[in-house]
Coordinates of C-alpha atoms and ligand atoms in Angstrom, one line a residue:
X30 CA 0.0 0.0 0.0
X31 CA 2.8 2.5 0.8
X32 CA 4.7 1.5 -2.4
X33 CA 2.1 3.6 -4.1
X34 CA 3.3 6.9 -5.2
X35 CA -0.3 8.0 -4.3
X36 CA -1.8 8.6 0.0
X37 CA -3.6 5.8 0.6
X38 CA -7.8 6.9 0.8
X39 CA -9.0 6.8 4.1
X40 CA -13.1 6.7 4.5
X41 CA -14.3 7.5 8.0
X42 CA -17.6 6.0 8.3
X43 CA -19.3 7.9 11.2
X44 CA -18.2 11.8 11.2
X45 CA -18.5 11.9 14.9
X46 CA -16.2 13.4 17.8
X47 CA -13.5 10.4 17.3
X48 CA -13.2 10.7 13.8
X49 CA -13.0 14.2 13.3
X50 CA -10.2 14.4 16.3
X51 CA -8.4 11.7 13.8
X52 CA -9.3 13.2 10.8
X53 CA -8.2 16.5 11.9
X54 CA -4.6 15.5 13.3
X55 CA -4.0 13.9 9.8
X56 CA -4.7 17.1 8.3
X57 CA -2.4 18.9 11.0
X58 CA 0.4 16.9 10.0
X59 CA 0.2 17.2 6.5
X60 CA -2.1 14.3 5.5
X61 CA -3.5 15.5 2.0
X62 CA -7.1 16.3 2.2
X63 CA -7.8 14.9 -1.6
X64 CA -7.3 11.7 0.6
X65 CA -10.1 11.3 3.4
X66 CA -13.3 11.0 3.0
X67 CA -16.1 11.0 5.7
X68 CA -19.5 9.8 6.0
X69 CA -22.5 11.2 8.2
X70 CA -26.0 11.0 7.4
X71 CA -26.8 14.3 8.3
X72 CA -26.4 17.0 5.8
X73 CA -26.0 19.7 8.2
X74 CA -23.1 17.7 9.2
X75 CA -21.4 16.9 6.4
X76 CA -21.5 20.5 5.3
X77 CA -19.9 21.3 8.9
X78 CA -17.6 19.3 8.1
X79 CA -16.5 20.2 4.6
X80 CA -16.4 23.8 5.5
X81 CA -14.0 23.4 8.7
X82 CA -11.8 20.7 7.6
X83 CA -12.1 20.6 3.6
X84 CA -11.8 17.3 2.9
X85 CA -14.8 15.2 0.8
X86 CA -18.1 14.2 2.8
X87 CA -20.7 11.6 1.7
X88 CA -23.9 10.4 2.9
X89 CA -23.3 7.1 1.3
X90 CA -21.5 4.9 3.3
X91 CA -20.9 2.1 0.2
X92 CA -19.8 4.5 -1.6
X93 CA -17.2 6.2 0.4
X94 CA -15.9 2.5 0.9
X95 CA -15.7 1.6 -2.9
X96 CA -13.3 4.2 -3.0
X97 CA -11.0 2.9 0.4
X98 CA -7.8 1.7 0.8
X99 CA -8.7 2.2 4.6
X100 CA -12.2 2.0 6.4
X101 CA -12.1 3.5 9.4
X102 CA -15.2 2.6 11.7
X103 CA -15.9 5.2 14.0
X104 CA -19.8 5.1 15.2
X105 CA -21.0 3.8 18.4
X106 CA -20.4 0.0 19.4
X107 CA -24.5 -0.3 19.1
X108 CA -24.5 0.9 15.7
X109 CA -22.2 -1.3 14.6
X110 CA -23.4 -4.7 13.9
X111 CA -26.4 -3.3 11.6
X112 CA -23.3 -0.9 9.7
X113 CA -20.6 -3.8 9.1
X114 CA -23.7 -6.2 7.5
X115 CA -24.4 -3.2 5.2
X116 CA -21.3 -2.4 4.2
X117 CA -20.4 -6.4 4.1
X118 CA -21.0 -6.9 -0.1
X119 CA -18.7 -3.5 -0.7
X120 CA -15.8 -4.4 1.7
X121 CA -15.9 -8.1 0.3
X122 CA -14.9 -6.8 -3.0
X123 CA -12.8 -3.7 -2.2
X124 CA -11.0 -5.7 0.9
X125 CA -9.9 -2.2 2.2
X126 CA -7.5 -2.3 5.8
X127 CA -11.1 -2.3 8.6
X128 CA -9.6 -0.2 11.5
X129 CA -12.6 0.2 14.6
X130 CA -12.3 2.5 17.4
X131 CA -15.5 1.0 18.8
X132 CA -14.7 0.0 22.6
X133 CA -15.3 -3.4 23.3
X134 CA -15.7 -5.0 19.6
X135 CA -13.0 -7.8 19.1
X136 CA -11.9 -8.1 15.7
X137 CA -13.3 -11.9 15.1
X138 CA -16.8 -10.4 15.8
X139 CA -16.3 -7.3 13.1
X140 CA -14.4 -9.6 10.8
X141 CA -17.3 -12.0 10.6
X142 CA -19.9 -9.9 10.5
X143 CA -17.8 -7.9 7.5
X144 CA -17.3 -11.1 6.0
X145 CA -14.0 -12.9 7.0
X146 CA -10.9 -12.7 6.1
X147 CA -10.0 -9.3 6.6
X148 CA -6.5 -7.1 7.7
X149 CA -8.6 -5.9 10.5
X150 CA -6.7 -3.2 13.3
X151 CA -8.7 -2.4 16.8
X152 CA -8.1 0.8 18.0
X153 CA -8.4 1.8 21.7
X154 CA -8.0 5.6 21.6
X155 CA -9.0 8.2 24.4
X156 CA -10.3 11.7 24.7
X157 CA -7.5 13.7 24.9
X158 CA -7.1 12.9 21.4
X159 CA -9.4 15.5 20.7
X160 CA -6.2 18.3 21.8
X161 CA -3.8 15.6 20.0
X162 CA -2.5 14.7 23.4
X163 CA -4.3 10.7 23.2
X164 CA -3.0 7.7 24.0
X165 CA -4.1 4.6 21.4
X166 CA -3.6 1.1 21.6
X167 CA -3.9 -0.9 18.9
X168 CA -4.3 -4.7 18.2
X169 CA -3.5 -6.2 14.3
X170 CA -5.0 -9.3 13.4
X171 CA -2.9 -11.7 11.3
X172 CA -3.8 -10.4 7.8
X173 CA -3.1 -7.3 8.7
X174 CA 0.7 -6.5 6.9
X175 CA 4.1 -4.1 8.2
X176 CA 3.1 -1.8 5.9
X177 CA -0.6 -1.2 7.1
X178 CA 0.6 -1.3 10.7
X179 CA 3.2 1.3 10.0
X180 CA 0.6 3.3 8.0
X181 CA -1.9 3.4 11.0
X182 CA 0.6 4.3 13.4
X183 CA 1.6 7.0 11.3
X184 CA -2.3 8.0 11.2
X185 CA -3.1 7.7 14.9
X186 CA 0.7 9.3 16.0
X187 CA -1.0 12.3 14.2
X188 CA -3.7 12.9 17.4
X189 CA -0.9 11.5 20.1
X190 CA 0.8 8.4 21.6
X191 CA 0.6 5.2 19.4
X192 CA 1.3 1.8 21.4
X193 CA 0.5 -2.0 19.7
X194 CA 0.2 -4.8 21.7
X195 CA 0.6 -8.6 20.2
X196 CA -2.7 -9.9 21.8
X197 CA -6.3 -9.0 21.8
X198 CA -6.6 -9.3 25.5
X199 CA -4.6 -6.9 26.5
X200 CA -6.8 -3.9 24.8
X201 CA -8.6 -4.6 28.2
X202 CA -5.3 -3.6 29.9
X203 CA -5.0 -0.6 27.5
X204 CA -9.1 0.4 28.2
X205 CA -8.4 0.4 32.1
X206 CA -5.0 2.4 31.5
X207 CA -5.5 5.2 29.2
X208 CA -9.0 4.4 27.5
X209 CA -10.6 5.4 31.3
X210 CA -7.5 7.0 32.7
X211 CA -8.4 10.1 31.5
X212 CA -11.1 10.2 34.0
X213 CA -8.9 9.1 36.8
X214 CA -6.5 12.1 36.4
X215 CA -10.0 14.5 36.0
X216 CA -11.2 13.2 39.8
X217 CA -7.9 13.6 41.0
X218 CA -8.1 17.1 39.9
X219 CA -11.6 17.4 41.7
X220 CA -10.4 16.4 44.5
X221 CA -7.1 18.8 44.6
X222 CA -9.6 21.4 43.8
X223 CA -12.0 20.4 46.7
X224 CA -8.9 20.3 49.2
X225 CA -7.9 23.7 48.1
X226 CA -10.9 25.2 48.8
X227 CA -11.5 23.2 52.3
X228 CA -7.7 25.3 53.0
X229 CA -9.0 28.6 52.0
X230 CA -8.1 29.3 48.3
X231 CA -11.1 30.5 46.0
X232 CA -12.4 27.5 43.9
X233 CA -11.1 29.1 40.9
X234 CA -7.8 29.7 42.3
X235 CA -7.5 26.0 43.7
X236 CA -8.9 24.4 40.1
X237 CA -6.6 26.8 37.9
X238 CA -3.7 25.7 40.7
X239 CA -4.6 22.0 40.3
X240 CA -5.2 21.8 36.9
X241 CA -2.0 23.5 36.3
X242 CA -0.1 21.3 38.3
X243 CA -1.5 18.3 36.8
X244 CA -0.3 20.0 33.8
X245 CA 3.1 20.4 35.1
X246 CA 3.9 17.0 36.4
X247 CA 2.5 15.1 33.2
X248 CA 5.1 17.6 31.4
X249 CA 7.9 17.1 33.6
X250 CA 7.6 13.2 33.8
X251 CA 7.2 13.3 30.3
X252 CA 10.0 15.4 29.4
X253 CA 12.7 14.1 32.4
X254 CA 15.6 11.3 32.2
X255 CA 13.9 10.1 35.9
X256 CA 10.8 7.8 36.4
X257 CA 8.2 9.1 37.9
X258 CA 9.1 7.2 41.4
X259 CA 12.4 9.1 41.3
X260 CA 11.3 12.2 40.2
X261 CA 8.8 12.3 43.4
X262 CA 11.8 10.8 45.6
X263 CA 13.4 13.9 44.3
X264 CA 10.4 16.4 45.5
X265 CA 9.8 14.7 48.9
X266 CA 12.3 15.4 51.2
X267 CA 12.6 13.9 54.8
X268 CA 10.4 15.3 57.2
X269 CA 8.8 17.7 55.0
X270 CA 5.3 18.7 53.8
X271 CA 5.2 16.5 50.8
X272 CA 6.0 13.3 52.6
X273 CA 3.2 13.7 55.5
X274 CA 1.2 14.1 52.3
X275 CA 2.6 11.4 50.6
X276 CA 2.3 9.1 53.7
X277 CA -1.2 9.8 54.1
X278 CA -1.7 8.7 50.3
X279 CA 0.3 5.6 50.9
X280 CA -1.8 4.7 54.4
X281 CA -4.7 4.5 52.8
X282 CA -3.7 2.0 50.4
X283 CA -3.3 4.7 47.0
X284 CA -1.5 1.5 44.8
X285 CA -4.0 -1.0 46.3
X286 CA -7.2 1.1 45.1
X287 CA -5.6 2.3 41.5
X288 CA -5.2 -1.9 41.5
X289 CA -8.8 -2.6 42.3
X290 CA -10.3 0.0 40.0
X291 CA -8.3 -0.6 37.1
X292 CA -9.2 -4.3 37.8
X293 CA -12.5 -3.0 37.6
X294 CA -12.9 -1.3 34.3
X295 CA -11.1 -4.4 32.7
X296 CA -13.5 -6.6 34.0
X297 CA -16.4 -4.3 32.9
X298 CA -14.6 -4.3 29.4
X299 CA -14.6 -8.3 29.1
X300 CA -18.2 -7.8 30.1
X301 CA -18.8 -5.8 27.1
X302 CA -17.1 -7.4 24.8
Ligands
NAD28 P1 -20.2 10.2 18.0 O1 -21.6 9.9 18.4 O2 -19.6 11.5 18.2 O3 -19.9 9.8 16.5 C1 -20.5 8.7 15.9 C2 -21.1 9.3 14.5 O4 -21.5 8.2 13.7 C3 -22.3 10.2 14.7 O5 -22.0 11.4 14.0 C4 -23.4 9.4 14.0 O6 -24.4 10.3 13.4 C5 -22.6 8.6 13.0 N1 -23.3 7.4 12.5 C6 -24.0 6.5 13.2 N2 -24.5 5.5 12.4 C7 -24.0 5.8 11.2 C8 -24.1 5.1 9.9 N3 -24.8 4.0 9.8 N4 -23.5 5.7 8.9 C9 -22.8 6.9 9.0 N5 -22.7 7.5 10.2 C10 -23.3 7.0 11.2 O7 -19.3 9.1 18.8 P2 -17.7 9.1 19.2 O8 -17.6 9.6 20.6 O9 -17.0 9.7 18.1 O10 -17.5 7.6 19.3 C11 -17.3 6.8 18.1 C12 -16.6 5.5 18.4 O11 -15.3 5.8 19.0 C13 -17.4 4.6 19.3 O12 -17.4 3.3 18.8 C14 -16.6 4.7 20.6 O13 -16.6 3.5 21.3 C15 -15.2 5.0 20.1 N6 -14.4 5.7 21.1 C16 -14.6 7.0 21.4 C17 -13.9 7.6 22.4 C18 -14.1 9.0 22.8 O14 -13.3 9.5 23.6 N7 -15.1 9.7 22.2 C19 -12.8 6.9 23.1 C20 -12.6 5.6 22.7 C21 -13.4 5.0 21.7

């Protein structure tokens, strides 16, 4: 696929928040718009889209497929089942690369009802995708080839962090790390915010001093030769205020409950699935 001299043509079937976030990163880092094309079936939509982004916008899902080298799936897991039996005669004799973001699909299950026998990628992105700060995880089934990986990483590099892992399973993992971790890092936040106010500060203050700081320490852990164990080594000293803080955390079992809820959401997500 990458041999061509041409961009491979991406169709994003569902214009909704997840495809436009990918959609628009490809466009930030140079992904030709002539390229990508993107379904919705509401006209008010599509001509939202066309407008803000400039790339080509159909109602028509089979259409958009007959003209793929990629398909990316990108409407809700409900939706699904009813869109991959539609679009099954099309993909059958296109045999585009199938890449889902839907949570909790496993690529047998979209395969089959595609078909069979597809190159078929899961994708487990997360919100901050939208700012092009996500985190993805992505699982290739066995027909899927080096060059399509690499092309897909390339794609989903273009909205943040790409990281594959060799078995199904482990998306599970990836959903209770940085699918929901988002969320964890936002009630953290809360809580900071919360705590600063119970000490005095205005909420504002104490949420623009959280946030910030969250901010901060992502950057720094991010950005330093030091784990982030050593880097908080480094900011508690003995005896100080940030070890009776940390203490406190560690008395009340912090690791032990990150454990259990992450254990949590990956049970939920075997549920779904
Ligand atoms: P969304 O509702 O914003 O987008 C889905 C879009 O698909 C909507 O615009 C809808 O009109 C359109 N649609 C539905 N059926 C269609 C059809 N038959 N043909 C064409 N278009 C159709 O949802 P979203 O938040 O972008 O989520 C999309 C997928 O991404 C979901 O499967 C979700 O599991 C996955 N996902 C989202 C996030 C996230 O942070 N938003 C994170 C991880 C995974």
């Amino acid at each position: 696929m990458n041999d061509s001299p041409q961009p491979s043509r991406i169709a994003f079937i569902g214009a909704g928040n997840m495809a436009s976030a990918i959609f628009g990163g490809m466009l930030d880092s140079g992904y030709p718009a002539e390229a990508i094309v993107a379904t919705s079936r509401s006209q008010e939509k599509r001509d939202d889209i066309s407008q803000r982004y400039g790339i080509r916008t159909m109602q028509d899902n089979l259409a958009a497929v007959q003209q793929a080298d990629v398909v990316v799936l990108a409407v809700k897991p409900q939706m699904m089942r009813d869109l991959c039996l539609s679009l099954r005669e099309s993909v059958q004799a296109r045999r585009p690369l199938i890449v889902s973001v839907a949570a909790g699909l496993d690529a047998a299950t979209l395969d089959n009802w595609l078909g069979g026998d597809l190159a078929v990628i899961r994708c487990m992105p997360n919100t901050p995708s939208l700012v092009g700060a996500g985190a993805s995880g992505l699982y290739a089934n066995a027909r899927v080839s080096d060059a399509q990986r690499q092309l897909v990483a390339e794609l989903l590099t273009s909205v943040g962090l790409v990281e594959w892992v060799e078995q199904e399973a482990q998306i599970e993992a990836v959903t209770a790390i940085s699918g929901s971790g988002p969320a964890y890092f936002f009630l953290f936040m809360e809580s900071l915010e919360a705590a600063g106010v119970e000490l005095g500060l205005s909420t504002e203050s104490a949420r623009r001093l959280a946030l910030q700081t969250a901010f901060g320490a992502a950057k720094m852990a991010r950005e330093s030769v030091f784990d982030p164990a050593e880097l908080r080594r480094r900011v508690t000293s003995p005896n100080g205020t940030t070890e009776r803080a940390i203490q406190t955390f560690e008395e009340a079992g912090l690791a032990d409950i990150v454990g259990r809820a992450t254990q949590a959401c990956a049970e939920r997500a075997r549920e779904l699935s």
